Coordinates of C-alpha atoms in Angstrom, one line a residue:
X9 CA 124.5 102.4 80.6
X10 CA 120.9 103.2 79.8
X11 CA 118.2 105.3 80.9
X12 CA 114.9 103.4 82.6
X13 CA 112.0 103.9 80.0
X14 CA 109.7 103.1 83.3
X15 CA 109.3 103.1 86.9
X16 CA 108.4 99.1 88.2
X17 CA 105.4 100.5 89.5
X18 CA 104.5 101.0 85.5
X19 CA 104.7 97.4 84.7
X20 CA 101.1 96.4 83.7
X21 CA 99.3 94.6 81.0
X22 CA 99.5 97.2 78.5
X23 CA 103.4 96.6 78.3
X24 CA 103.1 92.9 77.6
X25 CA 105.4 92.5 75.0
X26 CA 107.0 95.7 74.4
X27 CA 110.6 96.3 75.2
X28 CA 111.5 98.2 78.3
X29 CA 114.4 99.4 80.5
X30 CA 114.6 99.3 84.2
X31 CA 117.1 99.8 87.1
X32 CA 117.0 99.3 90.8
X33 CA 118.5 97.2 93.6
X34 CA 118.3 93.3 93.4
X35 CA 116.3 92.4 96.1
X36 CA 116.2 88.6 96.0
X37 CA 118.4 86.3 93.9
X38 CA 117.9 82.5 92.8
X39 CA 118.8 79.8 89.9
X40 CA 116.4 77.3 88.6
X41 CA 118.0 75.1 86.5
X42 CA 119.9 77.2 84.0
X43 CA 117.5 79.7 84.2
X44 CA 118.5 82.9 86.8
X45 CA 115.6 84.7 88.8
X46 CA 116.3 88.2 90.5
X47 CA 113.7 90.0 91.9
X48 CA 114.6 94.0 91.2
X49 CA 112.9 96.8 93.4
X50 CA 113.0 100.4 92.8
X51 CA 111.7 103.1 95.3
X52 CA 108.3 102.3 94.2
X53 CA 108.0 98.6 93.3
X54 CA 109.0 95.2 92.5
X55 CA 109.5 92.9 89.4
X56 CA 110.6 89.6 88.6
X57 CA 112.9 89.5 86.2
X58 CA 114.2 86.3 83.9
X59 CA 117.6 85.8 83.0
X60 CA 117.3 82.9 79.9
X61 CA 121.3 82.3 78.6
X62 CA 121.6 82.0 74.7
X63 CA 124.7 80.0 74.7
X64 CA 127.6 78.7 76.6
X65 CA 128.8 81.4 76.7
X66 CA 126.3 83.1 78.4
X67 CA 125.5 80.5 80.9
X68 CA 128.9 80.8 82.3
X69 CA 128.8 84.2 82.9
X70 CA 125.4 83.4 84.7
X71 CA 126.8 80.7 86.5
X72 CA 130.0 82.7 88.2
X73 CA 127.9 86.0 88.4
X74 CA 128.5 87.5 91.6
X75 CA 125.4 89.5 92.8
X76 CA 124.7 90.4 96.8
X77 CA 121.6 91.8 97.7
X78 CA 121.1 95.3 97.5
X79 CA 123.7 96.0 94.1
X80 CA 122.5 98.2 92.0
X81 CA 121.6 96.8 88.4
X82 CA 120.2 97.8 84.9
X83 CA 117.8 95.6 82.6
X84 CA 116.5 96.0 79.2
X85 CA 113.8 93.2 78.2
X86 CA 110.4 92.6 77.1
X87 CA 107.3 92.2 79.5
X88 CA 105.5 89.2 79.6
X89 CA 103.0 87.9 81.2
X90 CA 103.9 84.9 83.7
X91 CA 102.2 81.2 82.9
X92 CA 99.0 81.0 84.9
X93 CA 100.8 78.3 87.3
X94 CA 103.3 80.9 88.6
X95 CA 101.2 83.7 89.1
X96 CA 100.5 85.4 91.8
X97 CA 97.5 87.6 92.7
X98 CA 99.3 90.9 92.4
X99 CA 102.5 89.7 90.3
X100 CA 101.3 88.8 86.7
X101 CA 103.5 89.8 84.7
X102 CA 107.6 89.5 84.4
X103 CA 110.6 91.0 82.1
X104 CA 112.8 88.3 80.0
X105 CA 116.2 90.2 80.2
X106 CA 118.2 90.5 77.0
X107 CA 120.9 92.9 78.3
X108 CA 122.3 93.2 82.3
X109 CA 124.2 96.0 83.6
X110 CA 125.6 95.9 87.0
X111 CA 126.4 99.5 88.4
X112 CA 127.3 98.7 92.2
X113 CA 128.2 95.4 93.8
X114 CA 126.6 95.5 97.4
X115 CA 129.3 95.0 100.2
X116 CA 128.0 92.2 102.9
X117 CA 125.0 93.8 104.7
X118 CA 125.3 94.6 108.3
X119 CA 121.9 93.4 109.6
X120 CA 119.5 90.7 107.7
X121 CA 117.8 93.5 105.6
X122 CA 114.9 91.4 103.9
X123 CA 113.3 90.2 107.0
X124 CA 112.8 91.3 110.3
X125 CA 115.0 93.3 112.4
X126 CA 114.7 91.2 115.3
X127 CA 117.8 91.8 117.6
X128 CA 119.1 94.2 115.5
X129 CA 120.4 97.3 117.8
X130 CA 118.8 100.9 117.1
X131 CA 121.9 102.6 116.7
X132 CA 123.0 99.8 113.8
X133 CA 119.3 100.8 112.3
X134 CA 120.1 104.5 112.4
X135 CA 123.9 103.9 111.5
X136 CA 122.7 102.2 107.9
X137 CA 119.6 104.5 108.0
X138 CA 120.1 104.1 104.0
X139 CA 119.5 100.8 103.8
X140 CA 116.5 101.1 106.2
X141 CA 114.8 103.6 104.0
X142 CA 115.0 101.0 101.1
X143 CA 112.2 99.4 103.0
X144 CA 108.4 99.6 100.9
X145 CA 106.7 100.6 104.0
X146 CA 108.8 103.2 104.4
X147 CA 109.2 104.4 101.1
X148 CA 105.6 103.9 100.9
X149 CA 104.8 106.1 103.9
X150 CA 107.6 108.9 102.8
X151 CA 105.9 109.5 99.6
X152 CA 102.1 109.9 100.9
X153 CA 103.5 112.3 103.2
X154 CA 104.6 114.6 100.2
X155 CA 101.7 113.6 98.1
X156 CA 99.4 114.9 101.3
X157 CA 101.4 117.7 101.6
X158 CA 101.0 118.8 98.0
X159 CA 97.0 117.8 98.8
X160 CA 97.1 120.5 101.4
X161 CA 99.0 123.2 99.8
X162 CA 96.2 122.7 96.6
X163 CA 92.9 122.8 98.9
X164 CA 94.4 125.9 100.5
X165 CA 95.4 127.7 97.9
X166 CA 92.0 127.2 96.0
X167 CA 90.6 128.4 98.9
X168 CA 92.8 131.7 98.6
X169 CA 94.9 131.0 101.6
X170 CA 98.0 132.7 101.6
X171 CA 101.3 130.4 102.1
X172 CA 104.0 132.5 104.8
X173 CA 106.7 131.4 105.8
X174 CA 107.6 132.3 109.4
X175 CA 110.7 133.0 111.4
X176 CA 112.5 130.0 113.5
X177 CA 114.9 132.0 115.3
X178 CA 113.1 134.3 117.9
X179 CA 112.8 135.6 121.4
X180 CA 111.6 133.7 124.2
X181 CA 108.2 133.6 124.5
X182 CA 106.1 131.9 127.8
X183 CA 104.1 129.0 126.5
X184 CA 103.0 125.2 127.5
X185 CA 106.3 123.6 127.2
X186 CA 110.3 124.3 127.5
X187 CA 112.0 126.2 124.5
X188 CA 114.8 124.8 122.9
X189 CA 117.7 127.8 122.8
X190 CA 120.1 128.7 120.1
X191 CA 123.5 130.4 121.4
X192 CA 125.0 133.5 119.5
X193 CA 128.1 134.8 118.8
X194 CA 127.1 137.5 121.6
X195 CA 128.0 136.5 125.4
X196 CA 124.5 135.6 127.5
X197 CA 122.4 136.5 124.4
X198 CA 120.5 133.2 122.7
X199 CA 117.8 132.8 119.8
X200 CA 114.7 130.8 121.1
X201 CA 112.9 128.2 118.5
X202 CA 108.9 128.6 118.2
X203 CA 107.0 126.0 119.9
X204 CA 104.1 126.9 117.4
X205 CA 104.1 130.4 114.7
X206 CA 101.4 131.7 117.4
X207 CA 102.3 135.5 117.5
X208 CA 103.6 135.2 114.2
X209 CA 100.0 134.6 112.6
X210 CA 98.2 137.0 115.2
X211 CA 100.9 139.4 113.5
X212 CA 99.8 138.4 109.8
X213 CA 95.9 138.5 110.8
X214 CA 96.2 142.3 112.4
X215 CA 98.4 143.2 108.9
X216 CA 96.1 142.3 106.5
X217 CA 96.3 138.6 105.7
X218 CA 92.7 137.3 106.3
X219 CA 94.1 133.8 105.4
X220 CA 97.3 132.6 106.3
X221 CA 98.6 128.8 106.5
X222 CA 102.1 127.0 106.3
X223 CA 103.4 123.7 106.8
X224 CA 105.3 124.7 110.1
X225 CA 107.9 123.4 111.9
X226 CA 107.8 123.5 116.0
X227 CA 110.1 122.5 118.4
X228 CA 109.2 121.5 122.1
X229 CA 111.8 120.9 124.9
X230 CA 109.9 118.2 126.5
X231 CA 110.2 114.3 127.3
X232 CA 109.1 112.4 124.3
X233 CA 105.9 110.3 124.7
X234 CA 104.0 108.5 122.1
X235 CA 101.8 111.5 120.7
X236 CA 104.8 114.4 121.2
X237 CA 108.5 114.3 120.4
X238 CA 111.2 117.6 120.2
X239 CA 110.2 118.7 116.6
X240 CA 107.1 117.8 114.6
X241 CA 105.2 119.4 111.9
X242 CA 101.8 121.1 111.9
X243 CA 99.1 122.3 109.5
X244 CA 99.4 125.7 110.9
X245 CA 95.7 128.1 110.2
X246 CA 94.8 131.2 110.7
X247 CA 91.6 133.5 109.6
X248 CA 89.8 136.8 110.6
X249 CA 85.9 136.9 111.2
X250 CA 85.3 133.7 110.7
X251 CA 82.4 131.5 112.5
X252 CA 82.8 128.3 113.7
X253 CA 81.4 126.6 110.6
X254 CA 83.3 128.8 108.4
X255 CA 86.1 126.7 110.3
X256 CA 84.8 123.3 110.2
X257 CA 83.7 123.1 106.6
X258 CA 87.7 124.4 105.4
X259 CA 88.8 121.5 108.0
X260 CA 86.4 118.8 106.2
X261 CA 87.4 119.4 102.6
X262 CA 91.4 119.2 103.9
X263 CA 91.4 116.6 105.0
X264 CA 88.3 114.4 102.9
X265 CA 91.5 115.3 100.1
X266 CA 94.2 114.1 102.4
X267 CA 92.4 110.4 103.2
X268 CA 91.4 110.5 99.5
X269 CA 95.2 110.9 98.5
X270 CA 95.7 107.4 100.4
X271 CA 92.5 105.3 98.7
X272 CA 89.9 106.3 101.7
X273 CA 86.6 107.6 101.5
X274 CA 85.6 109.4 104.5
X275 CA 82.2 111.4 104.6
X276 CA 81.5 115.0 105.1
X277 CA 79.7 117.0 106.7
X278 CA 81.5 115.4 110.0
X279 CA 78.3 114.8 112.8
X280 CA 78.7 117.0 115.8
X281 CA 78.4 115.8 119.5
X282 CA 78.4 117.9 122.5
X283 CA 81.7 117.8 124.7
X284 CA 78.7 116.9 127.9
X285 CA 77.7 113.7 125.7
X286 CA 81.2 112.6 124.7
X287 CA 82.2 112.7 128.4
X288 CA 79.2 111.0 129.7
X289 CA 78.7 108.1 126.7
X290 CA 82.2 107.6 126.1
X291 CA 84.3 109.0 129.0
X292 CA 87.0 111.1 126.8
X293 CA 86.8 114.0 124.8
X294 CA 87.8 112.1 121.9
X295 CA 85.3 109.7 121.4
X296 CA 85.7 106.4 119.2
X297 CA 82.5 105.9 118.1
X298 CA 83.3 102.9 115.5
X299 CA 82.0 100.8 118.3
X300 CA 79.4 101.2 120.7
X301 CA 80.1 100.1 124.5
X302 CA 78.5 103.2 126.0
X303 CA 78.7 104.4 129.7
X304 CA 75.4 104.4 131.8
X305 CA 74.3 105.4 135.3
X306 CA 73.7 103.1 137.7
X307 CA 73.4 104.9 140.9
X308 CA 69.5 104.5 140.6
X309 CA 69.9 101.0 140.4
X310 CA 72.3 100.5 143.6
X311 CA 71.0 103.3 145.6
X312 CA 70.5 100.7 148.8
X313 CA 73.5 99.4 147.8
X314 CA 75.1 97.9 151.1
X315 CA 79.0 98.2 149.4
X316 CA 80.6 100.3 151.3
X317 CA 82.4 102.6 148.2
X318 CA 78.8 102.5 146.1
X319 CA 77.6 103.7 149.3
X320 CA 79.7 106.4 150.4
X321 CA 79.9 107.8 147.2
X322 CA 76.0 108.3 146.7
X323 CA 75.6 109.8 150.1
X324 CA 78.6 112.0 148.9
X325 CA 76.3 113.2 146.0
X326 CA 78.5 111.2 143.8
X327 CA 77.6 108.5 140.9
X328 CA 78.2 105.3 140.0
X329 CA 79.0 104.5 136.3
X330 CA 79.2 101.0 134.3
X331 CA 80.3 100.0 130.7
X332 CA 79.3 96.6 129.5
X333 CA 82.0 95.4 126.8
X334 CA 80.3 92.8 125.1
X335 CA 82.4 89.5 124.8
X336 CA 85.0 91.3 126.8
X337 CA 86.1 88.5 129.2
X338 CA 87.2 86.8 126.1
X339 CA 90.2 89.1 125.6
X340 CA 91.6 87.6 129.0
X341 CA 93.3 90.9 130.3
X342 CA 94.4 90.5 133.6
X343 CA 91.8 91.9 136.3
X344 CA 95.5 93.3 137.8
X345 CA 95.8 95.3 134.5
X346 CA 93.0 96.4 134.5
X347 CA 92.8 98.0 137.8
X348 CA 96.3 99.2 137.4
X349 CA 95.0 101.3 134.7
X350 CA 91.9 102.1 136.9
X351 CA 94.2 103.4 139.7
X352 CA 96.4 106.1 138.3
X353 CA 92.9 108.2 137.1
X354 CA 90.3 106.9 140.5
X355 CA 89.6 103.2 140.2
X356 CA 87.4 100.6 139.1
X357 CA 85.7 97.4 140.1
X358 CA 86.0 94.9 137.1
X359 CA 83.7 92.3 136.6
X360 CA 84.7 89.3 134.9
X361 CA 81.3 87.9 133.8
X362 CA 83.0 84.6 131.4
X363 CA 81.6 81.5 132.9
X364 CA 78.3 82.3 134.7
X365 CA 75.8 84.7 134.4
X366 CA 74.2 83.9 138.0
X367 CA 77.9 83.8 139.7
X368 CA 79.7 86.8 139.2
X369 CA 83.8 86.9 139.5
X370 CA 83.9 89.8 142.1
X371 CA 84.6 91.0 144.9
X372 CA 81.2 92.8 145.4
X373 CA 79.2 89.9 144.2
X374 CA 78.6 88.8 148.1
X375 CA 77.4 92.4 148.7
X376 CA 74.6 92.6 146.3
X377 CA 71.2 91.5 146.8
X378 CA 69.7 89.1 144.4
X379 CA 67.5 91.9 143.5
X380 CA 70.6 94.2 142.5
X381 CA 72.1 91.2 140.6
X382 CA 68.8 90.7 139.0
X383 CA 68.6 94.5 138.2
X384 CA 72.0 95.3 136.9
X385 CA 71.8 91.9 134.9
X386 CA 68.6 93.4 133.2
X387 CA 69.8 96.9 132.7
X388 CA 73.6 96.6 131.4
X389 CA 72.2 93.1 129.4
X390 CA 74.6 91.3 130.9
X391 CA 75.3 87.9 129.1
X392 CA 77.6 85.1 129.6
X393 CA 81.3 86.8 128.6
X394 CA 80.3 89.7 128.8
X395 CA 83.4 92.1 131.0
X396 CA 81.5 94.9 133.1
X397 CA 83.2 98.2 134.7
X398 CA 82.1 99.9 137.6
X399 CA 83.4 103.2 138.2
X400 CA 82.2 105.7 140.9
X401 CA 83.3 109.2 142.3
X402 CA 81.7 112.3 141.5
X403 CA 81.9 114.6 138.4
X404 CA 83.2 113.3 135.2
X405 CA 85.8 111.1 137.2
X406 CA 84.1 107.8 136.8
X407 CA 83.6 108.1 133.4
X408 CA 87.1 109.1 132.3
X409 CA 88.5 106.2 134.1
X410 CA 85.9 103.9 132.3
X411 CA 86.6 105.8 129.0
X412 CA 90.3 104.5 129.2
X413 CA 89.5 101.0 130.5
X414 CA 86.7 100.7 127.4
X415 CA 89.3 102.0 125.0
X416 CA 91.7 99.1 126.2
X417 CA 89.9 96.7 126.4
X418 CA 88.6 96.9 122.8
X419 CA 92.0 97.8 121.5
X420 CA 92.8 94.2 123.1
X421 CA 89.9 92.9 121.4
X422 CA 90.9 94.3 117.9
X423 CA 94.2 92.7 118.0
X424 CA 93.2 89.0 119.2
X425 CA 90.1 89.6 115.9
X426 CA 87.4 89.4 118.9
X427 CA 85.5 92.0 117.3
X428 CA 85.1 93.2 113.7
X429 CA 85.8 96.5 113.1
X430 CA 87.2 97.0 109.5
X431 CA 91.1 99.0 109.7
X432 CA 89.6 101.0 106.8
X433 CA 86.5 102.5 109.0
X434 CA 87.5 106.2 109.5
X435 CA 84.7 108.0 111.9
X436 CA 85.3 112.0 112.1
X437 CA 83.0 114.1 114.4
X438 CA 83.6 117.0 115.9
X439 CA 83.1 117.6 119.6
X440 CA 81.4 121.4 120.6
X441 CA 80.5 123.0 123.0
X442 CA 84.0 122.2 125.1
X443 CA 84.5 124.4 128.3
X444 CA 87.5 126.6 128.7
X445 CA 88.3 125.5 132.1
X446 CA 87.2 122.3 135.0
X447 CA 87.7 122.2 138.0
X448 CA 90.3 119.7 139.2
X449 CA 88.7 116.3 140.7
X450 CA 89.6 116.0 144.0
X451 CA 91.5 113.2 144.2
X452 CA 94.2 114.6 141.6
X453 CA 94.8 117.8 143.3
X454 CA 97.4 118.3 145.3
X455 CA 97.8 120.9 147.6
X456 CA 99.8 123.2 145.7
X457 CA 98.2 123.2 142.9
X458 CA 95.6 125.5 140.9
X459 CA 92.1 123.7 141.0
X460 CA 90.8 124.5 137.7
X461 CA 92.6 123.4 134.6
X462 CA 92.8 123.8 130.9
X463 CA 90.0 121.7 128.6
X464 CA 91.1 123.9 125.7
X465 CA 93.9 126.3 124.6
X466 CA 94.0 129.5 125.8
X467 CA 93.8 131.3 122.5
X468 CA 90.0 130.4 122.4
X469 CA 87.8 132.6 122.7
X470 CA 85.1 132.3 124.9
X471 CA 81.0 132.5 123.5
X472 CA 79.0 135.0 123.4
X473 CA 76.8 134.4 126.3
X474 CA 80.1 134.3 128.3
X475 CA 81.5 137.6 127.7
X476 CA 79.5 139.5 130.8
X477 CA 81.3 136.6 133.0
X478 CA 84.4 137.8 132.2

């Protein structure tokens, strides 16, 4: 047994060559001719690696060598640099073994481990959870995570933040979500776990520590959806008399670092947009702005509209509201998805505009004048597969049920490579100007409930010209 003189990931042309040692599992396994191939992975990377026998000898052992996938081997060879015709673009290079070590013979895997998992239970996944984290991608994604965590420890600590660690055993506390409890050895008496180090910090910020962060760990007892689960990890901040740009610039270098740390170049300062425009442009709070598809009125333009909801609405004081998603009808979603997604947040009318610019497929189209047609056609620029959404009600209602409907629509578009927008295209803004509070549309509230709910948490404080409201 010998020591590796190299991760795989060190391979390179410098080596070519020179005599190395490597170990890892054998990830792929086949003979040409006399010759034996294996591919070897570590935790890292890959390599091929070139058994050539000397002798008979030698080519009997390679002949009855028994070798699953996944034992665990040691090589010693030189590097050398694979003939042009076998060469792949990222796989130059190869090591001609002199010397083969086998630590641990691999029993029969469970599941097919070098392809995909297709009909392969969960609990078999999570069983052989070993084997699973063998996988690059996840290997890959386990190590950035500590490389940006190292990344955010270093920005913070230049910036004189002070790392604490906080308690995870504690009382109760009333806060957004259930608590998960811990019994004791005392009869009715039970810890609580922190959803978030919230009273914690405000204790650090009144004792002294102007600048306090830690990598924190909160637990929520809450059904898991796709953006929360029961225990996650936060960045967790806290500073005295500080401004908001105080804030923001801290927040830019973090995490112009952390995209750095995984070969992404984002720009800082971030632009700033107004929470009033994100709502009306882009109908959410947290606007993608790598593509355009913005929101317009168009209760000028149907005002004598003779459709009975365009109708009621703007003699309600309401508006109506349209987003033109250019090429959209090429995506093919479903008018029934899309007005399923419409429903559960106020409704749409969709407007699949594919075949003919003159003869829209609606509903509404025998409602409309020629003039309206004419109007709307000139105002939204509607050409020939072009997908328009209609949205009307009052308030921001219309434009957060067009907001989701755009975002699916393109998402749609992304996947099927209708529209070009690069996966390496990272847009950061920061919304202002967000109120603490809205008032509940009408359609969503139910008779029990409040009618104002929360835009932003409640440890916010509120600006300066709002203080006499209060």
């Amino acid at each position: 047994t010998y020591k590796p003189t190299h991760k795989i990931s060190e391979i390179s042309p410098y080596l070519d060559g020179q005599k190395v040692a490597l170990s890892g599992w054998v990830s792929s396994l086949r003979k040409l001719g006399k010759i034996l191939f294996i591919r070897l992975r570590d935790g890292c990377d890959s390599v091929q690696i070139c058994v050539l026998p000397e002798n008979d000898q030698d080519q009997s052992l390679v002949d009855n060598l028994h070798l699953p996938l996944e034992s665990y081997v040691s090589i010693r060879g030189n590097v050398k640099t694979r003939p042009k015709e076998n060469q792949q673009s990222s796989d130059t290079l190869e090591v001609i073994a002199t010397n083969l070590d086998i630590h641990n013979i691999a029993q029969p895997l469970p599941f097919n481990y070098h392809r995909t998992y297709i009909g392969v239970q969960e609990e078999t996944l999570l069983k052989y959870r070993y084997l699973e984290l063998r996988q690059p991608y996840l290997q890959k994604n386990i190590r950035l995570r500590s490389k940006v965590t190292k990344v955010i420890r270093d920005v913070l600590h230049d910036l004189e933040f002070t790392e604490i660690e906080t308690p995870t055993l504690f009382k109760s506390t009333p806060e957004g979500a259930r608590e998960f409890v811990v019994a004791t050895r005392d009869t009715g008496k039970f810890y609580s776990l922190p959803q978030s180090p919230q009273q914690f910090k405000q204790l650090l910020m009144v004792g002294g520590f102007e600048k306090y962060f830690q990598i924190a760990r909160c637990y929520r007892d809450e059904s898991g959806r796709k953006d929360r689960q029961p225990e996650f990890t936060q960045v967790d901040l806290e500073m005295s008399f500080v401004k908001p740009e105080d804030i923001m610039v801290i927040i830019e270098k973090l995490l112009k670092n952390i995209w750095s740390v995984s070969g992404h170049d984002i720009e800082a300062p971030f632009p700033k947009m107004k929470y009033d425009d994100a709502m009306n442009l882009y109908g959410t709070d947290r606007p993608d702005t790598r593509f355009k598809f913005l929101i317009s009125d168009i209760t000028e333009v149907l005002k004598e509209s003779k459709v009975k909801i365009f109708e009621n609405t703007i003699n309600e004081g309401g508006h109506i509201k349209c987003v033109n998603i250019k090429n959209g009808a090429k995506a093919k979603i479903s008018k029934d998805v899309l007005l399923s997604e419409a429903k559960d947040c106020g409704g749409a009318v969709v407007i699949n505009n594919l075949k003919n610019i003159k003869k829209w497929d609606s509903p509404i189209f025998k409602h409309l004048s020629d003039a309206e047609i004419e109007k709307m056609t000139e105002t939204m620029n509607l050409e020939k597969g072009d997908l328009l959404l209609i949205s009307s009600g009052h308030g921001y209602l219309p434009n957060k049920v067009l907001g989701k409907l755009r975002t699916l629509v393109v998402n749609t578009m992304i996947e099927k490579d209708l529209i070009d927008i690069p996966k390496d295209l990272f847009k950061f803004l920061w919304v202002v100007d967000f109120p603490l509070f809205s008032e509940k549309d009408e359609e969503t509230v139910l008779e029990s409930d409040a009618s104002f709910e929360s835009e932003h948490h409640p440890f916010t404080s509120p600006v300066p010209e709002d203080i006499d409201m209060l």
